[in-house]
């Protein structure tokens, strides 16, 4: 049968109107297989990178395997040289020197490796009714009720008197114990059910169960607490006061898993924003001799507004860039002024179970590719870096030219809420910045979902940018 001729309306539609595409429908089988394979590496990375410190350890290992060396600010580096700078074991910058002068700017990709979680307080250890607990103070934007009645693992470092640091990781290896925050049984939740959801479980109710057997000695007073303190002393050599100099974080004790009969999604803790950290890392290590020097930043503290020495509000990445350029007689500010930056962070994906918060024409959809976010912010774009039309145009042409599947995304309805990223911190230095990343379902929950196609396309987007 001969192909039916397209009508004038159909032809005009093709020419003039936007036509978003589901990657699972339009990509070749080979491309989808590549996406699935790429995500195996991602899941393996994420399994051992639940906290920013662990993400730094995993990343440095990969960087060293690919020829990166520790950065020496007194050295002049040549095209093709690869260096990294480890900021306090909580944030990283790494670079590959390009062939062009840094005067023409660099390519910067910045993501964050901290994720919402439940931190221990400085005096966390106590017992109540002969059950041992840790007191906590949650970190970042969590919906507190989601963190009860699930297995938790404990990660971090304790610095003992005298300065020796002990690394702690309990609950993620098979055979290790886990921890948990309790919640009420439905039989007795009448009063709790009447609370507003945001107040359903309160900060001071996020107490982690860590044991229940008392120390056998009639004269001791807090016998469960004492028994746990003894276990901790025997295992780590720490005493109660050592918790005061510790970074200890409780995170979900889940492994990254495929989700769905078709395995099209990944479910895991901490994908915001390690999905962008991993994709940008892979793109960077595979770009051997770039034209423009490229710098990748994996920042800490984004989930609490990017403060602190390891957050993107700190100047460490500016110093790093300035120190790279200094031996060539180029000022850091000249480099930054001409820099193009992708602020790599997740955005929300449309959730058909909760359609009311979304504006369907502008929200991102799972499987529709990496998401470019022109602006973030809340209530009238407050606090956002908005990418210019010119820079959006540059990125669009770049991605289209390289066959990257991409979409635009706005976090939700105009007056519904909003969010921010590290984009603002980079734009302060007069660089062009746009947000890009993977659409996420259940963002900030203990188990977040992303599409494998979107993850792969985000990596492809970074590859195109660093070419
Ligand atoms: Mn994020
Ligand atoms: Mn976040």
CSV table of C-alpha atoms and ligand atoms in Angstrom, one decimal:
chain,number,residue,atom,x,y,z
A,1,UNK,CA,0.0,0.0,0.0
A,2,UNK,CA,1.4,3.4,-0.9
A,3,UNK,CA,2.3,5.8,2.0
A,4,UNK,CA,-0.6,8.2,2.6
A,5,UNK,CA,0.4,11.7,1.8
A,6,UNK,CA,0.7,14.1,4.7
A,7,UNK,CA,-1.8,16.9,4.9
A,8,UNK,CA,-0.7,20.5,5.0
A,9,UNK,CA,-1.7,20.6,8.6
A,10,UNK,CA,0.4,17.6,9.5
A,11,UNK,CA,3.4,19.1,7.7
A,12,UNK,CA,3.0,22.4,9.4
A,13,UNK,CA,2.7,20.7,12.8
A,14,UNK,CA,6.0,19.0,12.2
A,15,UNK,CA,7.6,22.2,11.2
A,16,UNK,CA,6.2,24.5,13.8
A,17,UNK,CA,5.2,22.7,16.9
A,18,UNK,CA,7.1,21.2,19.8
A,19,UNK,CA,6.9,17.4,19.9
A,20,UNK,CA,8.4,15.9,23.1
A,21,UNK,CA,9.5,12.2,22.7
A,22,UNK,CA,9.6,9.3,25.1
A,23,UNK,CA,13.1,8.0,24.8
A,24,UNK,CA,11.9,4.4,25.2
A,25,UNK,CA,9.9,4.9,22.0
A,26,UNK,CA,12.4,6.8,19.9
A,27,UNK,CA,15.8,5.6,20.8
A,28,UNK,CA,17.3,2.6,19.0
A,29,UNK,CA,17.6,-0.8,20.8
A,30,UNK,CA,21.3,-0.4,20.9
A,31,UNK,CA,21.1,3.0,22.6
A,32,UNK,CA,18.7,1.7,25.2
A,33,UNK,CA,21.1,-1.3,25.8
A,34,UNK,CA,23.9,1.2,26.3
A,35,UNK,CA,21.8,3.2,28.8
A,36,UNK,CA,21.1,0.0,30.8
A,37,UNK,CA,24.7,-1.0,30.8
A,38,UNK,CA,25.8,2.5,31.9
A,39,UNK,CA,23.4,2.3,34.8
A,40,UNK,CA,25.1,-0.9,36.1
A,41,UNK,CA,28.2,1.2,36.8
A,42,UNK,CA,26.1,3.9,38.4
A,43,UNK,CA,24.4,1.5,40.8
A,44,UNK,CA,27.8,0.0,41.8
A,45,UNK,CA,29.1,3.5,42.5
A,46,UNK,CA,26.1,4.6,44.4
A,47,UNK,CA,26.1,1.5,46.6
A,48,UNK,CA,29.3,2.7,48.2
A,49,UNK,CA,28.7,6.4,48.0
A,50,UNK,CA,25.9,7.1,50.4
A,51,UNK,CA,27.5,10.1,52.0
A,52,UNK,CA,29.6,12.9,50.7
A,53,UNK,CA,32.7,11.4,52.4
A,54,UNK,CA,32.1,8.1,50.7
A,55,UNK,CA,31.4,9.7,47.4
A,56,UNK,CA,34.8,11.5,47.7
A,57,UNK,CA,36.6,8.2,48.4
A,58,UNK,CA,34.9,6.4,45.5
A,59,UNK,CA,35.5,9.3,43.1
A,60,UNK,CA,39.2,9.7,44.0
A,61,UNK,CA,39.7,6.0,43.5
A,62,UNK,CA,38.2,6.2,40.0
A,63,UNK,CA,40.2,9.4,39.2
A,64,UNK,CA,43.5,7.8,40.2
A,65,UNK,CA,42.7,4.8,38.0
A,66,UNK,CA,42.3,7.3,35.1
A,67,UNK,CA,45.6,9.1,35.6
A,68,UNK,CA,44.5,12.1,37.8
A,69,UNK,CA,47.1,13.3,40.3
A,70,UNK,CA,46.7,15.4,43.4
A,71,UNK,CA,46.8,19.1,42.5
A,72,UNK,CA,49.9,21.2,43.2
A,73,UNK,CA,49.0,24.9,43.1
A,74,UNK,CA,52.7,25.8,42.5
A,75,UNK,CA,52.8,23.8,39.3
A,76,UNK,CA,52.1,24.8,35.7
A,77,UNK,CA,50.0,22.2,34.0
A,78,UNK,CA,50.0,21.3,30.3
A,79,UNK,CA,47.2,20.3,28.0
A,80,UNK,CA,46.0,16.8,28.8
A,81,UNK,CA,47.2,16.9,32.4
A,82,UNK,CA,44.6,15.7,34.9
A,83,UNK,CA,44.5,16.9,38.5
A,84,UNK,CA,42.1,16.7,41.5
A,85,UNK,CA,41.8,18.7,44.7
A,86,UNK,CA,40.2,17.1,47.8
A,87,UNK,CA,38.6,19.6,50.1
A,88,UNK,CA,38.4,18.2,53.6
A,89,UNK,CA,37.3,14.7,52.4
A,90,UNK,CA,33.8,16.2,51.7
A,91,UNK,CA,34.1,17.9,48.4
A,92,UNK,CA,36.2,17.6,45.2
A,93,UNK,CA,37.3,19.6,42.2
A,94,UNK,CA,39.0,17.9,39.3
A,95,UNK,CA,40.3,19.2,35.9
A,96,UNK,CA,41.7,18.2,32.6
A,97,UNK,CA,43.7,20.9,31.0
A,98,UNK,CA,42.6,21.9,27.5
A,99,UNK,CA,44.4,23.1,24.5
A,100,UNK,CA,42.9,26.6,24.4
A,101,UNK,CA,44.1,29.4,26.7
A,102,UNK,CA,42.1,29.6,29.9
A,103,UNK,CA,41.6,33.2,29.0
A,104,UNK,CA,38.8,32.0,26.7
A,105,UNK,CA,37.1,30.4,29.7
A,106,UNK,CA,36.6,26.9,30.8
A,107,UNK,CA,33.8,24.3,30.9
A,108,UNK,CA,32.6,23.8,34.4
A,109,UNK,CA,30.2,21.1,35.7
A,110,UNK,CA,29.1,21.3,39.3
A,111,UNK,CA,26.9,18.9,41.2
A,112,UNK,CA,26.5,18.0,44.9
A,113,UNK,CA,27.3,14.8,46.8
A,114,UNK,CA,25.5,15.4,50.0
A,115,UNK,CA,21.9,14.1,50.4
A,116,UNK,CA,19.1,14.6,52.9
A,117,UNK,CA,19.6,12.3,55.9
A,118,UNK,CA,19.4,12.0,59.7
A,119,UNK,CA,22.5,13.2,61.5
A,120,UNK,CA,23.4,12.3,65.1
A,121,UNK,CA,23.5,15.1,67.7
A,122,UNK,CA,26.8,15.8,69.5
A,123,UNK,CA,25.4,14.0,72.6
A,124,UNK,CA,23.4,11.3,70.9
A,125,UNK,CA,23.6,8.3,73.2
A,126,UNK,CA,20.8,7.6,75.8
A,127,UNK,CA,18.5,5.0,77.1
A,128,UNK,CA,14.8,5.2,77.8
A,129,UNK,CA,12.6,2.4,79.2
A,130,UNK,CA,15.6,0.1,78.8
A,131,UNK,CA,16.0,0.7,75.1
A,132,UNK,CA,19.1,2.3,73.7
A,133,UNK,CA,18.8,5.3,71.3
A,134,UNK,CA,20.6,8.0,69.3
A,135,UNK,CA,19.2,11.5,69.4
A,136,UNK,CA,19.3,13.1,65.9
A,137,UNK,CA,19.0,16.3,64.0
A,138,UNK,CA,17.9,15.8,60.4
A,139,UNK,CA,19.8,17.3,57.5
A,140,UNK,CA,18.2,18.9,54.5
A,141,UNK,CA,14.6,18.8,53.4
A,142,UNK,CA,13.1,15.5,54.5
A,143,UNK,CA,9.5,14.5,55.0
A,144,UNK,CA,10.1,13.1,58.4
A,145,UNK,CA,7.4,10.5,58.4
A,146,UNK,CA,9.1,8.7,55.5
A,147,UNK,CA,12.2,8.0,57.7
A,148,UNK,CA,10.5,5.9,60.3
A,149,UNK,CA,10.1,2.1,60.3
A,150,UNK,CA,12.8,1.5,57.7
A,151,UNK,CA,16.2,-0.1,58.1
A,152,UNK,CA,19.0,2.5,58.6
A,153,UNK,CA,22.7,2.2,58.3
A,154,UNK,CA,25.2,4.5,60.1
A,155,UNK,CA,28.1,6.2,58.3
A,156,UNK,CA,30.8,8.7,59.1
A,157,UNK,CA,33.9,9.5,61.2
A,158,UNK,CA,34.6,9.9,64.9
A,159,UNK,CA,37.6,11.9,65.9
A,160,UNK,CA,38.9,10.7,69.2
A,161,UNK,CA,40.7,12.7,71.9
A,162,UNK,CA,44.1,13.3,70.4
A,163,UNK,CA,42.9,13.6,66.8
A,164,UNK,CA,42.8,10.0,65.6
A,165,UNK,CA,39.8,9.6,63.2
A,166,UNK,CA,37.8,6.3,63.1
A,167,UNK,CA,35.7,5.5,60.1
A,168,UNK,CA,32.2,4.1,60.9
A,169,UNK,CA,30.1,2.1,58.4
A,170,UNK,CA,27.5,-0.3,59.8
A,171,UNK,CA,24.4,-1.7,58.3
A,172,UNK,CA,25.0,-2.0,54.5
A,173,UNK,CA,27.0,-5.2,54.3
A,174,UNK,CA,25.1,-8.5,54.5
A,175,UNK,CA,25.2,-9.8,58.1
A,176,UNK,CA,25.6,-6.4,59.7
A,177,UNK,CA,22.9,-5.1,62.0
A,178,UNK,CA,20.8,-2.1,61.0
A,179,UNK,CA,19.1,0.6,63.0
A,180,UNK,CA,15.6,2.0,62.9
A,181,UNK,CA,13.3,4.9,64.0
A,182,UNK,CA,10.1,3.6,65.4
A,183,UNK,CA,6.6,4.9,64.6
A,184,UNK,CA,3.2,4.3,66.3
A,185,UNK,CA,1.0,1.3,65.5
A,186,UNK,CA,-2.2,2.3,63.7
A,187,UNK,CA,-4.2,0.9,66.7
A,188,UNK,CA,-3.0,3.8,68.8
A,189,UNK,CA,-2.4,6.5,66.3
A,190,UNK,CA,-5.7,8.5,66.7
A,191,UNK,CA,-4.0,11.6,68.0
A,192,UNK,CA,-1.0,11.4,65.7
A,193,UNK,CA,-3.4,10.9,62.7
A,194,UNK,CA,-5.0,14.2,63.5
A,195,UNK,CA,-1.7,16.1,63.2
A,196,UNK,CA,-0.9,17.7,59.9
A,197,UNK,CA,1.2,15.4,57.7
A,198,UNK,CA,4.3,17.7,58.0
A,199,UNK,CA,4.0,17.5,61.7
A,200,UNK,CA,3.1,13.8,61.7
A,201,UNK,CA,6.5,12.8,63.0
A,202,UNK,CA,8.4,15.6,64.7
A,203,UNK,CA,12.2,16.2,64.7
A,204,UNK,CA,12.6,15.2,68.3
A,205,UNK,CA,10.7,12.0,67.6
A,206,UNK,CA,13.3,10.8,65.1
A,207,UNK,CA,15.2,8.7,67.7
A,208,UNK,CA,17.1,5.8,66.4
A,209,UNK,CA,16.9,2.4,68.2
A,210,UNK,CA,20.4,1.0,68.7
A,211,UNK,CA,20.1,-1.7,71.3
A,212,UNK,CA,18.1,-3.2,74.2
A,213,UNK,CA,20.2,-5.5,76.4
A,214,UNK,CA,21.3,-4.1,79.7
A,215,UNK,CA,24.8,-4.5,81.1
A,216,UNK,CA,24.7,-7.1,83.8
A,217,UNK,CA,25.6,-5.2,87.0
A,218,UNK,CA,23.1,-4.3,89.6
A,219,UNK,CA,25.0,-1.2,90.7
A,220,UNK,CA,25.4,0.5,87.3
A,221,UNK,CA,22.7,3.1,86.5
A,222,UNK,CA,22.1,3.3,82.8
A,223,UNK,CA,22.7,-0.3,81.9
A,224,UNK,CA,21.5,-0.4,78.3
A,225,UNK,CA,23.4,2.7,77.5
A,226,UNK,CA,26.5,1.3,79.3
A,227,UNK,CA,26.3,-2.0,77.4
A,228,UNK,CA,26.2,-0.1,74.1
A,229,UNK,CA,29.0,2.2,75.1
A,230,UNK,CA,31.1,-0.9,75.9
A,231,UNK,CA,30.4,-2.4,72.5
A,232,UNK,CA,31.4,0.9,70.8
A,233,UNK,CA,34.6,1.1,72.9
A,234,UNK,CA,35.5,-2.5,72.1
A,235,UNK,CA,34.9,-2.0,68.4
A,236,UNK,CA,36.1,1.6,67.8
A,237,UNK,CA,38.0,2.5,70.9
A,238,UNK,CA,35.6,5.5,71.4
A,239,UNK,CA,34.1,6.9,74.6
A,240,UNK,CA,30.9,8.9,74.9
A,241,UNK,CA,32.7,12.3,74.7
A,242,UNK,CA,34.1,11.3,71.3
A,243,UNK,CA,30.6,11.7,69.7
A,244,UNK,CA,31.2,15.5,70.2
A,245,UNK,CA,33.8,15.4,67.5
A,246,UNK,CA,32.0,13.2,65.0
A,247,UNK,CA,30.2,13.4,61.6
A,248,UNK,CA,27.7,10.6,61.9
A,249,UNK,CA,24.8,10.1,59.5
A,250,UNK,CA,22.0,7.6,59.5
A,251,UNK,CA,20.9,6.8,55.9
A,252,UNK,CA,18.5,4.2,54.5
A,253,UNK,CA,20.1,0.7,54.5
A,254,UNK,CA,18.8,0.0,51.0
A,255,UNK,CA,20.9,-1.1,48.0
A,256,UNK,CA,20.3,0.5,44.5
A,257,UNK,CA,17.8,-1.7,42.8
A,258,UNK,CA,16.1,-2.0,39.4
A,259,UNK,CA,12.5,-1.0,39.6
A,260,UNK,CA,9.6,-2.3,37.4
A,261,UNK,CA,9.0,-5.5,35.5
A,262,UNK,CA,10.9,-3.9,32.6
A,263,UNK,CA,13.8,-2.7,34.9
A,264,UNK,CA,13.5,0.7,33.3
A,265,UNK,CA,14.0,2.7,36.6
A,266,UNK,CA,16.6,2.7,39.4
A,267,UNK,CA,15.4,3.0,43.0
A,268,UNK,CA,18.0,4.1,45.6
A,269,UNK,CA,18.8,6.4,48.4
A,270,UNK,CA,20.8,9.6,47.6
A,271,UNK,CA,20.3,9.9,43.8
A,272,UNK,CA,19.8,13.6,44.4
A,273,UNK,CA,22.5,14.4,43.5
A,274,UNK,CA,24.9,11.5,43.1
A,275,UNK,CA,23.2,10.7,39.8
A,276,UNK,CA,24.6,13.9,38.4
A,277,UNK,CA,28.0,13.5,40.2
A,278,UNK,CA,28.4,10.1,38.7
A,279,UNK,CA,27.3,11.0,35.2
A,280,UNK,CA,29.6,14.1,35.2
A,281,UNK,CA,32.5,12.1,36.5
A,282,UNK,CA,32.1,9.5,33.8
A,283,UNK,CA,31.9,12.2,31.1
A,284,UNK,CA,35.0,14.0,32.5
A,285,UNK,CA,37.3,10.9,32.7
A,286,UNK,CA,36.4,10.0,29.1
A,287,UNK,CA,37.4,13.3,27.6
A,288,UNK,CA,41.2,12.9,27.2
A,289,UNK,CA,42.4,16.1,25.4
A,290,UNK,CA,39.6,18.7,25.4
A,291,UNK,CA,39.7,22.0,23.7
A,292,UNK,CA,38.6,23.9,26.7
A,293,UNK,CA,39.9,23.1,30.1
A,294,UNK,CA,37.2,21.4,32.0
A,295,UNK,CA,36.6,21.4,35.7
A,296,UNK,CA,34.2,19.2,37.6
A,297,UNK,CA,33.1,20.1,41.1
A,298,UNK,CA,31.4,17.7,43.5
A,299,UNK,CA,30.2,19.9,46.3
A,300,UNK,CA,29.0,19.3,49.8
A,301,UNK,CA,26.2,21.2,51.7
A,302,UNK,CA,23.8,21.9,48.8
A,303,UNK,CA,20.9,20.4,50.7
A,304,UNK,CA,21.3,23.1,53.5
A,305,UNK,CA,21.9,26.0,51.1
A,306,UNK,CA,25.6,25.5,50.1
A,307,UNK,CA,27.2,27.2,53.1
A,308,UNK,CA,30.5,26.1,54.9
A,309,UNK,CA,34.0,25.6,53.5
A,310,UNK,CA,32.9,22.6,51.5
A,311,UNK,CA,29.7,24.0,50.1
A,312,UNK,CA,29.5,25.7,46.7
A,313,UNK,CA,29.1,29.1,48.5
A,314,UNK,CA,32.8,28.7,49.5
A,315,UNK,CA,35.5,30.0,47.2
A,316,UNK,CA,37.5,26.7,47.0
A,317,UNK,CA,36.5,26.1,43.4
A,318,UNK,CA,37.3,29.6,42.5
A,319,UNK,CA,40.8,29.2,44.1
A,320,UNK,CA,41.3,25.9,42.3
A,321,UNK,CA,40.4,27.6,38.9
A,322,UNK,CA,42.5,30.6,39.7
A,323,UNK,CA,45.5,28.5,40.7
A,324,UNK,CA,45.3,26.5,37.5
A,325,UNK,CA,45.3,29.8,35.4
A,326,UNK,CA,47.9,31.7,37.5
A,327,UNK,CA,51.1,30.1,36.0
A,328,UNK,CA,49.9,31.3,32.6
A,329,UNK,CA,49.5,34.9,33.9
A,330,UNK,CA,45.7,34.7,33.7
A,331,UNK,CA,43.5,36.0,36.5
A,332,UNK,CA,40.8,33.7,37.9
A,333,UNK,CA,38.1,36.3,37.3
A,334,UNK,CA,39.0,36.4,33.6
A,335,UNK,CA,38.6,32.7,33.4
A,336,UNK,CA,35.3,32.7,35.3
A,337,UNK,CA,33.8,35.6,33.3
A,338,UNK,CA,34.2,33.6,30.1
A,339,UNK,CA,33.2,30.3,31.6
A,340,UNK,CA,30.2,28.2,30.6
A,341,UNK,CA,28.8,26.1,33.5
A,342,UNK,CA,26.3,23.3,33.8
A,343,UNK,CA,24.9,23.2,37.3
A,344,UNK,CA,24.2,19.5,37.5
A,345,UNK,CA,21.3,18.8,39.7
A,346,UNK,CA,18.1,16.7,39.6
A,347,UNK,CA,14.6,18.2,39.0
A,348,UNK,CA,11.3,16.6,39.8
A,349,UNK,CA,9.5,14.3,37.4
A,350,UNK,CA,5.8,14.5,36.8
A,351,UNK,CA,4.0,12.1,39.2
A,352,UNK,CA,0.6,11.2,37.9
A,353,UNK,CA,-0.5,10.2,41.4
A,354,UNK,CA,-0.1,13.8,42.5
A,355,UNK,CA,-0.9,15.8,39.3
A,356,UNK,CA,-2.2,18.9,41.2
A,357,UNK,CA,1.3,20.3,42.1
A,358,UNK,CA,2.5,20.1,38.5
A,359,UNK,CA,2.0,22.3,35.4
A,360,UNK,CA,1.9,19.6,32.7
A,361,UNK,CA,3.3,21.7,29.9
A,362,UNK,CA,6.4,22.7,31.7
A,363,UNK,CA,7.3,19.9,34.1
A,364,UNK,CA,9.8,17.1,33.2
A,365,UNK,CA,8.7,13.6,32.5
A,366,UNK,CA,10.6,10.3,33.2
A,367,UNK,CA,12.2,8.8,30.1
A,368,UNK,CA,12.0,12.1,28.1
A,369,UNK,CA,15.7,12.7,28.6
A,370,UNK,CA,17.9,14.9,30.6
A,371,UNK,CA,16.2,18.1,31.9
A,372,UNK,CA,17.3,21.6,31.3
A,373,UNK,CA,16.0,24.0,33.9
A,374,UNK,CA,16.1,27.6,32.8
A,375,UNK,CA,15.4,28.9,36.3
A,376,UNK,CA,14.7,27.4,39.7
A,377,UNK,CA,13.6,29.6,42.7
A,378,UNK,CA,10.2,29.9,44.3
A,379,UNK,CA,7.3,32.4,44.2
A,380,UNK,CA,8.3,34.7,41.4
A,381,UNK,CA,11.6,33.1,40.6
A,382,UNK,CA,13.0,34.3,44.0
A,383,UNK,CA,16.6,33.4,44.6
A,384,UNK,CA,17.2,31.8,41.1
A,385,UNK,CA,19.9,32.0,38.6
A,386,UNK,CA,18.1,32.3,35.3
A,387,UNK,CA,20.0,31.2,32.3
A,388,UNK,CA,20.0,33.8,29.5
A,389,UNK,CA,18.2,33.1,26.2
A,390,UNK,CA,21.7,33.2,24.6
A,391,UNK,CA,23.1,30.5,26.9
A,392,UNK,CA,20.0,28.3,26.6
A,393,UNK,CA,20.3,28.7,22.8
A,394,UNK,CA,24.0,27.6,23.0
A,395,UNK,CA,23.1,24.5,25.0
A,396,UNK,CA,20.1,23.5,22.9
A,397,UNK,CA,22.1,23.6,19.7
A,398,UNK,CA,24.9,21.6,21.4
A,399,UNK,CA,22.6,18.9,22.6
A,400,UNK,CA,20.7,18.7,19.3
A,401,UNK,CA,23.9,18.5,17.4
A,402,UNK,CA,25.1,15.5,19.5
A,403,UNK,CA,21.8,13.7,19.5
A,404,UNK,CA,21.2,14.1,23.2
A,405,UNK,CA,17.6,13.5,24.2
A,406,UNK,CA,16.6,16.5,26.4
A,407,UNK,CA,13.6,18.3,27.7
A,408,UNK,CA,12.9,21.4,29.8
A,409,UNK,CA,11.5,21.3,33.2
A,410,UNK,CA,10.1,23.6,35.9
A,411,UNK,CA,9.8,22.1,39.4
A,412,UNK,CA,6.0,22.6,39.8
A,413,UNK,CA,3.1,25.1,39.7
A,414,UNK,CA,4.2,28.7,40.0
A,415,UNK,CA,3.0,29.3,43.6
A,416,UNK,CA,3.3,25.7,44.8
A,417,UNK,CA,6.9,25.8,46.2
A,418,UNK,CA,10.3,25.6,44.6
A,419,UNK,CA,13.9,24.9,45.1
A,420,UNK,CA,17.5,25.9,44.5
A,421,UNK,CA,20.8,24.5,43.3
A,422,UNK,CA,24.4,25.5,43.2
A,423,UNK,CA,23.8,27.5,40.0
A,424,UNK,CA,23.4,30.8,42.0
A,425,UNK,CA,26.8,30.2,43.7
A,426,UNK,CA,28.5,29.8,40.3
A,427,UNK,CA,26.7,32.7,38.7
A,428,UNK,CA,28.0,35.0,41.4
A,429,UNK,CA,31.4,34.8,39.6
A,430,UNK,CA,30.0,36.1,36.4
A,431,UNK,CA,29.8,32.8,34.5
A,432,UNK,CA,27.0,31.6,32.3
A,433,UNK,CA,25.1,28.9,34.2
A,434,UNK,CA,22.2,26.7,33.5
A,435,UNK,CA,20.7,23.8,35.5
A,436,UNK,CA,20.6,20.4,34.0
A,437,UNK,CA,20.0,16.9,35.5
A,438,UNK,CA,17.9,13.9,35.8
A,439,UNK,CA,14.1,14.0,36.6
A,440,UNK,CA,13.4,12.2,39.9
A,441,UNK,CA,10.3,10.6,41.4
A,442,UNK,CA,10.0,10.7,45.2
A,443,UNK,CA,12.8,13.2,45.5
A,444,UNK,CA,14.5,13.4,49.0
A,445,UNK,CA,12.7,10.2,50.0
A,446,UNK,CA,14.7,7.3,51.4
A,447,UNK,CA,14.1,5.6,48.1
A,448,UNK,CA,14.2,7.9,45.0
A,449,UNK,CA,13.4,6.8,41.5
A,450,UNK,CA,15.1,7.8,38.2
A,451,UNK,CA,14.9,6.5,34.6
A,452,UNK,CA,17.9,4.7,33.2
A,453,UNK,CA,17.4,6.5,29.9
A,454,UNK,CA,17.4,9.9,31.6
A,455,UNK,CA,20.5,9.0,33.6
A,456,UNK,CA,22.3,7.9,30.4
A,457,UNK,CA,21.2,11.0,28.5
A,458,UNK,CA,22.5,13.2,31.3
A,459,UNK,CA,25.9,11.6,30.9
A,460,UNK,CA,25.6,12.1,27.1
A,461,UNK,CA,24.8,15.8,27.7
A,462,UNK,CA,28.0,16.2,29.8
A,463,UNK,CA,30.0,14.4,27.2
A,464,UNK,CA,28.8,16.8,24.5
A,465,UNK,CA,29.6,19.8,26.7
A,466,UNK,CA,33.1,18.6,27.5
A,467,UNK,CA,34.0,17.6,24.0
B,1,LIG,MN1,20.0,18.4,44.4
B,2,LIG,MN1,18.0,18.0,46.9
